[in-house]
Tab-separated table of C-alpha atoms in Angstrom:
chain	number	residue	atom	x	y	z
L	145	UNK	CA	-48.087	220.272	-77.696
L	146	UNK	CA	-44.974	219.214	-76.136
L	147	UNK	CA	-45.653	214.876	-76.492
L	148	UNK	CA	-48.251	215.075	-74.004
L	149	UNK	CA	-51.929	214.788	-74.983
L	150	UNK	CA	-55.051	215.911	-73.601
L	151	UNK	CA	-57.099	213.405	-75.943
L	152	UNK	CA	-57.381	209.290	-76.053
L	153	UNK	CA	-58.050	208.053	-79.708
L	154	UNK	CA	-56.907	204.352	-79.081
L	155	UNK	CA	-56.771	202.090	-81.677
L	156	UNK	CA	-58.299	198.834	-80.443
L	157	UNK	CA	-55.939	196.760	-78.461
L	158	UNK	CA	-54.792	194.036	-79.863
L	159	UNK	CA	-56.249	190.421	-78.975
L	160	UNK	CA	-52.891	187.535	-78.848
L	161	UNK	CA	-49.917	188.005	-81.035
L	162	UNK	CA	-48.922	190.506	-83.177
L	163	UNK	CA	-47.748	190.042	-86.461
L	164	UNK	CA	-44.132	191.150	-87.515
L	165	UNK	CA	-43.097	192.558	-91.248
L	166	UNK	CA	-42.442	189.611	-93.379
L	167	UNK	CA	-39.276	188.209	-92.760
L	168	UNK	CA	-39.639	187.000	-96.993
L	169	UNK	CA	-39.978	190.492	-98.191
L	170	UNK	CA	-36.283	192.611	-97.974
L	171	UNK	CA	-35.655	193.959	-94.786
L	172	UNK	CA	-35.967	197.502	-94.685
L	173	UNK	CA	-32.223	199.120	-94.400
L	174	UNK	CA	-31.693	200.102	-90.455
L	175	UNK	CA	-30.714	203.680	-91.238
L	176	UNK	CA	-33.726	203.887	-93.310
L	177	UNK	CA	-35.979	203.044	-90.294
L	178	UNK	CA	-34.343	204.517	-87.884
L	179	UNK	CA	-34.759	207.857	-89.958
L	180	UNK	CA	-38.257	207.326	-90.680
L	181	UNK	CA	-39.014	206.593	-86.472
L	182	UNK	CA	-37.371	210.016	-85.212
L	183	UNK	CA	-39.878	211.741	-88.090
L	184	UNK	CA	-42.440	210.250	-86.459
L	185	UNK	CA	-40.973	210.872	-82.913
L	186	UNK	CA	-41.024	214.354	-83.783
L	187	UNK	CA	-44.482	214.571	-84.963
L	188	UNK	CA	-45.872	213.517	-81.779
L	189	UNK	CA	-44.140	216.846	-80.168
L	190	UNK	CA	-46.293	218.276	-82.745
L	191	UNK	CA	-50.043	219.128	-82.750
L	192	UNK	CA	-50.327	217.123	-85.813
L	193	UNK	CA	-52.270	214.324	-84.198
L	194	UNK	CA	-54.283	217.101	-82.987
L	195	UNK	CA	-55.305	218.604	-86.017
L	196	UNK	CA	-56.306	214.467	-87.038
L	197	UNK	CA	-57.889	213.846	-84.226
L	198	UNK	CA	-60.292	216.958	-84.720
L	199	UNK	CA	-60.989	216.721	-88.570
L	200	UNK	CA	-62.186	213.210	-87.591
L	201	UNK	CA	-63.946	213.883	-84.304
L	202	UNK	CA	-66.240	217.053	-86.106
L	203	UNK	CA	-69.956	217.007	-86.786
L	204	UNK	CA	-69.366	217.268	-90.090
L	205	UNK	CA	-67.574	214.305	-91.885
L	206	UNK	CA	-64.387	216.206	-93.228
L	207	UNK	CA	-63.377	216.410	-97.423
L	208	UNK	CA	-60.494	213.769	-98.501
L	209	UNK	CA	-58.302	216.681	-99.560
L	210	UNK	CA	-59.056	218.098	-95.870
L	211	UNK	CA	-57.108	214.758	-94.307
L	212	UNK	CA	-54.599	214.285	-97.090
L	213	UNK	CA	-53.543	218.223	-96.921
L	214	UNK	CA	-53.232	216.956	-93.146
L	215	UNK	CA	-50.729	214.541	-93.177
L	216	UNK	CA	-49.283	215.022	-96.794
L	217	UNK	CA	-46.018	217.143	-95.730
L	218	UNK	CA	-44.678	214.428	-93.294
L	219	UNK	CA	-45.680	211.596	-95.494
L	220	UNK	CA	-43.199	213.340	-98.529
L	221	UNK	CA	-40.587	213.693	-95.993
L	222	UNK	CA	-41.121	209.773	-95.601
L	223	UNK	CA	-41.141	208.914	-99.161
L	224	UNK	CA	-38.264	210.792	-99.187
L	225	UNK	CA	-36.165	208.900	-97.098
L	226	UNK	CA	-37.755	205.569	-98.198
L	227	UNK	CA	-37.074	205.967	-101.489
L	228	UNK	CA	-35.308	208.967	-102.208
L	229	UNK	CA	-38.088	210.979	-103.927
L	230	UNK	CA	-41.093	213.206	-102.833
L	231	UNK	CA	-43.065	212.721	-105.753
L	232	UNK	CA	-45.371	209.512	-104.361
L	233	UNK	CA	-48.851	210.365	-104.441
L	234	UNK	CA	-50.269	211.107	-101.080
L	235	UNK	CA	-51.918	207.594	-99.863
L	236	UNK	CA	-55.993	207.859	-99.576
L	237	UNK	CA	-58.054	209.594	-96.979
L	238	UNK	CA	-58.771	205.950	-95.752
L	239	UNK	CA	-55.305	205.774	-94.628
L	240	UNK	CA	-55.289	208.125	-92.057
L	241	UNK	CA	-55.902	205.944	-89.277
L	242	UNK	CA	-52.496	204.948	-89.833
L	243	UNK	CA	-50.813	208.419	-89.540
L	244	UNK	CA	-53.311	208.588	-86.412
L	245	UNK	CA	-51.343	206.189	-84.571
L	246	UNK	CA	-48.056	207.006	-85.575
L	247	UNK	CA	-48.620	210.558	-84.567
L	248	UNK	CA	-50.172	209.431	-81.132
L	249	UNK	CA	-47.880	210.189	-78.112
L	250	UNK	CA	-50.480	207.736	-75.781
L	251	UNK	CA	-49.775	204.822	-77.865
L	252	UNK	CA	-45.269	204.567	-77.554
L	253	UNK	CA	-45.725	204.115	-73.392
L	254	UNK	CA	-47.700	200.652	-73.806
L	255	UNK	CA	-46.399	197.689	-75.258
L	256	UNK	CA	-49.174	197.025	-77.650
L	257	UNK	CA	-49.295	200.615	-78.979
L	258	UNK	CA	-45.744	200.143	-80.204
L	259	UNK	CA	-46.728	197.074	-81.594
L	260	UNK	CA	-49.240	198.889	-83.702
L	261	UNK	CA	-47.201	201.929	-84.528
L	262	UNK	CA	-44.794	198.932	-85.630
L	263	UNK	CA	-47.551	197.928	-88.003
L	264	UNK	CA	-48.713	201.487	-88.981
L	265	UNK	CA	-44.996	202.246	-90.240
L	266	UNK	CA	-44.920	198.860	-91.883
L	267	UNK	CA	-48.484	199.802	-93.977
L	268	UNK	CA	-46.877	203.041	-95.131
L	269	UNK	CA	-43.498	201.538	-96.156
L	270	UNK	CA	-45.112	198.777	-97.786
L	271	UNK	CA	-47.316	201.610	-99.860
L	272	UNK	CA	-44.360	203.767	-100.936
L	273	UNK	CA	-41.988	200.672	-101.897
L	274	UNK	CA	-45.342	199.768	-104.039
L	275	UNK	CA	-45.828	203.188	-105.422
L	276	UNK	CA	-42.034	203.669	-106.160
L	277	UNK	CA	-42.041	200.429	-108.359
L	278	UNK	CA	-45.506	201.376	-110.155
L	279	UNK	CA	-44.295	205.004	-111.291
L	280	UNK	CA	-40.008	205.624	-112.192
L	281	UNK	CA	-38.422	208.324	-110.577
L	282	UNK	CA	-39.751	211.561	-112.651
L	283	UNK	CA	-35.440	212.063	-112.902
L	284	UNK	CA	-35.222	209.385	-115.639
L	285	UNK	CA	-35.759	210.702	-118.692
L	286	UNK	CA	-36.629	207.564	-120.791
L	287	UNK	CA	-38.865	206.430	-118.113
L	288	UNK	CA	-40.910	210.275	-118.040
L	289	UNK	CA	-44.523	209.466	-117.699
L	290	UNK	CA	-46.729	211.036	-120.071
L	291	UNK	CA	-48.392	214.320	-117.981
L	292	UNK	CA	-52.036	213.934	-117.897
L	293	UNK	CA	-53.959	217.007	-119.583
L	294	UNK	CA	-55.010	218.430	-115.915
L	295	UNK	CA	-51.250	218.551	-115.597
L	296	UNK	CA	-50.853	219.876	-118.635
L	297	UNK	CA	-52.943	222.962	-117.891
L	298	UNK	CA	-51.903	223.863	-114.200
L	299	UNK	CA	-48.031	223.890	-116.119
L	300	UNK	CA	-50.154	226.157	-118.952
L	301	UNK	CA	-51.786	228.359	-116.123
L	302	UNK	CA	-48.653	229.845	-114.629
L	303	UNK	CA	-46.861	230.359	-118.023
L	304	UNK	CA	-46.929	234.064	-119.928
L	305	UNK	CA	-50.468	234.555	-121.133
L	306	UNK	CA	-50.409	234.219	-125.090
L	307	UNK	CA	-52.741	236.525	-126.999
L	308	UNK	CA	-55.162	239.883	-126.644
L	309	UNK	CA	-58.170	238.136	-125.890
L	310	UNK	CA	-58.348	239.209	-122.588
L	311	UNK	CA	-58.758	242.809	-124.071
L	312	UNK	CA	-61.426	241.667	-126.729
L	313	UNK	CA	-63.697	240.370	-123.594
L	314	UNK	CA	-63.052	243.366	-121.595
L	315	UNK	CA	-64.316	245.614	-124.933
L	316	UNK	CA	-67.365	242.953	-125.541
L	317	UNK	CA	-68.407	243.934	-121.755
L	318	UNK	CA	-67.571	247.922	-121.513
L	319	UNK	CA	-70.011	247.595	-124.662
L	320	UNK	CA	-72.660	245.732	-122.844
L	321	UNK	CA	-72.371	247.805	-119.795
L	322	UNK	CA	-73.010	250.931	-121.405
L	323	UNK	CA	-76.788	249.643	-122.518
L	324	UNK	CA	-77.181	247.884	-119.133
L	325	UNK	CA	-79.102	250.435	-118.083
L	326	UNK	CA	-82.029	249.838	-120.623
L	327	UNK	CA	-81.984	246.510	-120.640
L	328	UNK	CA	-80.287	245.335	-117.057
L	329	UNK	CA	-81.430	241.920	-117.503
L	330	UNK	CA	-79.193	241.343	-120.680
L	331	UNK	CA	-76.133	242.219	-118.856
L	332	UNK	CA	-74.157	238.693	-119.167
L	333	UNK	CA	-72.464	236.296	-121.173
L	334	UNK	CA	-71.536	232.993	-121.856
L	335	UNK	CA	-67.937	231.371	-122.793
L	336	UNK	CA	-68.471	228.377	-124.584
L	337	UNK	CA	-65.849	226.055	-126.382
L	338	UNK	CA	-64.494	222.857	-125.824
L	339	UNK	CA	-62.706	221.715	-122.294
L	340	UNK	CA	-59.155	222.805	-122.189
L	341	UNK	CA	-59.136	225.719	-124.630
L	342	UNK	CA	-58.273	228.376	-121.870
L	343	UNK	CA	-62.120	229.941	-121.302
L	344	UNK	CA	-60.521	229.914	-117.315
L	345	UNK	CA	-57.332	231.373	-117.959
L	346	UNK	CA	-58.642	234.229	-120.436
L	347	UNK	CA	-61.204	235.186	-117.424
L	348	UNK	CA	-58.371	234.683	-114.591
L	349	UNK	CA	-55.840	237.144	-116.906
L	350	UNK	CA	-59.477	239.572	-117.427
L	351	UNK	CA	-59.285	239.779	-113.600
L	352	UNK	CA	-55.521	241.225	-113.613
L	353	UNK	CA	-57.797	244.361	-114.732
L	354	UNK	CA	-61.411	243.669	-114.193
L	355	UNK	CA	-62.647	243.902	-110.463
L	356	UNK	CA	-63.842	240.214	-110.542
L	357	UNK	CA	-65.489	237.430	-107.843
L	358	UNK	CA	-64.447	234.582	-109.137
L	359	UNK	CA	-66.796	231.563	-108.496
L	360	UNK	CA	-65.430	227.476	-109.404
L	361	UNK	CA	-68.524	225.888	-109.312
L	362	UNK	CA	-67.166	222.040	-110.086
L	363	UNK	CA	-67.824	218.799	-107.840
L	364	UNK	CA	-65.103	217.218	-105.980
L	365	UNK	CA	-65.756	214.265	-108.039
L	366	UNK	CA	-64.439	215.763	-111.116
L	367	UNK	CA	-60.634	215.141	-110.716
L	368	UNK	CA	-59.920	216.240	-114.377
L	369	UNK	CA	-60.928	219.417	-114.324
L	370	UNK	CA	-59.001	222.833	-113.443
L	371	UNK	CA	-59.475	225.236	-111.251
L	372	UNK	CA	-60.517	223.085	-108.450
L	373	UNK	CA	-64.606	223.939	-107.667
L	374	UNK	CA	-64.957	226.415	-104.646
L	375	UNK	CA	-65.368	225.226	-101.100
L	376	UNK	CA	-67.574	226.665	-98.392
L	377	UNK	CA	-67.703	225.311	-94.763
L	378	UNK	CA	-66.541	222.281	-95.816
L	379	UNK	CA	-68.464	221.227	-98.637
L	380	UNK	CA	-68.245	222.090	-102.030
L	381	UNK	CA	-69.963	225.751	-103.093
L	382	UNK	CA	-71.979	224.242	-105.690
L	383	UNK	CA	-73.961	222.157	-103.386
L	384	UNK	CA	-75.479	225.148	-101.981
L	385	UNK	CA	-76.692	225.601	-105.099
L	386	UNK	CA	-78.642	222.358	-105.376
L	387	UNK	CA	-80.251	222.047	-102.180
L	388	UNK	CA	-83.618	221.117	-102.580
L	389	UNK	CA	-86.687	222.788	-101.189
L	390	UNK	CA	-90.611	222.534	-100.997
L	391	UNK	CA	-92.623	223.833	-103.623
L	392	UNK	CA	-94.581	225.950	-101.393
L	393	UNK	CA	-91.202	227.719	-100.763
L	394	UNK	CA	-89.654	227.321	-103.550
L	395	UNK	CA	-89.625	231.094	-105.108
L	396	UNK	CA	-89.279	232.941	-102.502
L	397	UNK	CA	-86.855	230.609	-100.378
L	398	UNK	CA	-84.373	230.839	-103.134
L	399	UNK	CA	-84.701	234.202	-103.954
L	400	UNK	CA	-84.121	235.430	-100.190
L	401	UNK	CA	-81.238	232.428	-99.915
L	402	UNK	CA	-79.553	233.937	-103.091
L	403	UNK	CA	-80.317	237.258	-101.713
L	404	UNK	CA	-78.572	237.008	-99.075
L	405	UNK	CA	-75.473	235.396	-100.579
L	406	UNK	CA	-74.828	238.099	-102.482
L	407	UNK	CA	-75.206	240.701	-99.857
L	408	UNK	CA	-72.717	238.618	-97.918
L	409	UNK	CA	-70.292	238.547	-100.578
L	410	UNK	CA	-70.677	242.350	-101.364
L	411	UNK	CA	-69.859	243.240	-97.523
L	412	UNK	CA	-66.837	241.106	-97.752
L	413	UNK	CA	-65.452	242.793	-100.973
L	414	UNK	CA	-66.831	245.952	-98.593
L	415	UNK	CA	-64.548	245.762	-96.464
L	416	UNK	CA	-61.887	244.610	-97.945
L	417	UNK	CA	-61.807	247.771	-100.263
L	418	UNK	CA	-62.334	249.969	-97.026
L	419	UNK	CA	-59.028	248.570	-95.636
L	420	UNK	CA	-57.414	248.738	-98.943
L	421	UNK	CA	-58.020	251.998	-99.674
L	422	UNK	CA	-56.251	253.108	-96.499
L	423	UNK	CA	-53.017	251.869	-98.010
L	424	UNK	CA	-53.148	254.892	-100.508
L	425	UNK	CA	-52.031	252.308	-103.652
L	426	UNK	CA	-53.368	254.049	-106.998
L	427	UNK	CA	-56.841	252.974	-108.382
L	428	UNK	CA	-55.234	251.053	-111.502
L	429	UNK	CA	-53.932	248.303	-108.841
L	430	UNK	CA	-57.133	247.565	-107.142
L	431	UNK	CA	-58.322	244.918	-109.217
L	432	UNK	CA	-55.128	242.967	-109.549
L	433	UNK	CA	-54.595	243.344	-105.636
L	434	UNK	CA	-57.772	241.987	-105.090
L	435	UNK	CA	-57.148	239.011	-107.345
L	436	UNK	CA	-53.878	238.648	-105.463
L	437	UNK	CA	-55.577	238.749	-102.134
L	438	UNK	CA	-58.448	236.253	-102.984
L	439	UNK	CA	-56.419	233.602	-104.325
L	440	UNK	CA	-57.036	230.578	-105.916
L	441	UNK	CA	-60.115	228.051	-104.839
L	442	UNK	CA	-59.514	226.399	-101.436
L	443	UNK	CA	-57.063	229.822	-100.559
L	444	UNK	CA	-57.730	230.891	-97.043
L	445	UNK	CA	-59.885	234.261	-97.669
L	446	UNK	CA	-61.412	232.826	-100.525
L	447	UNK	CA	-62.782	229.984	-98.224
L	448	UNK	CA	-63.481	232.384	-95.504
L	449	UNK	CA	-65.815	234.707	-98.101
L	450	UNK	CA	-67.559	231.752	-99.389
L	451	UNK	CA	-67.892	230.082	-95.768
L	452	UNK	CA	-69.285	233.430	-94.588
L	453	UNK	CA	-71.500	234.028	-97.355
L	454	UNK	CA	-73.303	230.774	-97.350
L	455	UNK	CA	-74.055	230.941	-93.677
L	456	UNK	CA	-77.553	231.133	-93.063
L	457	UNK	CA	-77.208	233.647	-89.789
């Protein structure tokens, strides 16, 4: 997109006078704004207000993280030349209206578009000036927030793993396997200890040698927990778990639903070992390249094989 655009999202035009930033509050520094109008200037060469436009304009309601992933690299630039740090947190889904119409190349050639841009860039300054104050820079020492523990274990998760439990699991399951056979409906486990005490991070080290599909299921409500649940098409994975059906249909809708879930799934890993295979890479790597590949919840092909495998086709 070279400024011109094919779509018309227009913020509703404004009826009489518009109001200006508070002459009472301190005037933002000139270089300061001027900075923070050219990053918007070159947005709108961008197809950012594309990729707005269409999470909002979709059947489908989009996720918050879906919008704030959207506009969450130009709004650190911003907070970076407002107030010299990157570090604010990312202003609500609710806000993106506001990014809308600073991203809009329709709205700078009439008067009362500029007006509302003028308004829009007002909003976000006023947020980050508000945010800056709330939380000191993380550069002062004496003023270091205490990290939260969901902070604390993403900083745990990509530190050496501590330990040989890893290898005690992988023996508990080689022993279990080898009975599977006469009794295949004992062939699981349960973790079970307290939140935080690494039952993730032993099975996420297990898969650097166990051929694993990992599977988050957590709602996007619960904002203390880590990993992040699973995503499929939008929507967390373990809704498609709960979906509700008749009781006439019950047993054998969910059987042939999970059925074909896991048949989904299986062709994905399928193929994906087809193509690896091809790259000659010795046996001992394959489950650690697959881990690699997969990636983390919300990771592109780990979206794509849950998007896939939920799809009712």
């Amino acid at each position: 997109m070279s400024g011109q655009s094919s779509k018309r999202f227009r913020s509703p035009e404004p009826q009489g006078s518009v109001k200006r930033p508070n002459q009472e509050q301190d005037p933002q520094p000139v270089a300061q704004l001027e900075k923070a109008q050219e990053l918007f200037r070159e947005a709108r060469k961008t197809d950012l207000y594309d990729k707005l436009f269409d999470l909002l304009d979709r059947e489908t309601p989009p996720q918050e993280f879906e919008l704030e992933a959207c506009y969450s690299s130009i709004f650190k630039k911003l907070a970076q030349i407002i107030a010299g740090r990157d570090d604010i947190p990312v202003p609500p889904s609710n806000q993106c209206m506001t990014f809308l119409d600073l991203c809009n190349p329709n709205l700078e050639r009439e008067e009362w578009g500029k007006k509302t841009m003028e308004l829009s860039m007002k909003t976000l300054i006023n947020y980050i000036k508000t945010e800056d104050e709330k939380k000191p820079t993380l550069q002062t020492p004496t003023s270091n927030p205490k990290p939260t523990i969901k902070e604390l274990v993403q900083t745990a998760w990509k530190t050496a793993y501590v330990g040989n439990a890893h290898e005690l699991l992988k023996g508990a399951m080689n022993a279990m396997y080898q009975n599977s056979f006469e009794r295949p409906y004992a062939n699981f486990c349960a973790i079970i200890q307290g939140s935080g005490t690494g039952k993730s991070r032993l099975v996420d080290k297990l898969a650097d040698s166990v051929f694993m599909i990992p599977m988050v299921l957590r709602p996007t409500g619960d904002r203390s927990g880590f990993p992040q649940g699973d995503m499929a098409d939008g929507q967390p994975l373990l809704r498609f778990f709960c979906t509700k059906t008749t009781k006439e249909t019950l047993e054998l809708h969910v059987q042939r639903r999970y059925l074909l879930f896991l048949l989904k799934i299986i062709a994905f890993v399928d193929n994906w070992i087809n193509l690896w295979k091809r790259s000659g890479l010795g046996i001992e790597r394959v489950a650690a390249d697959w881990k690699e590949y997969l990636g983390p919840p919300l990771s592109p092909e780990r979206l794509k094989m849950y998007t896939t495998a939920i799809d009712p086709s």
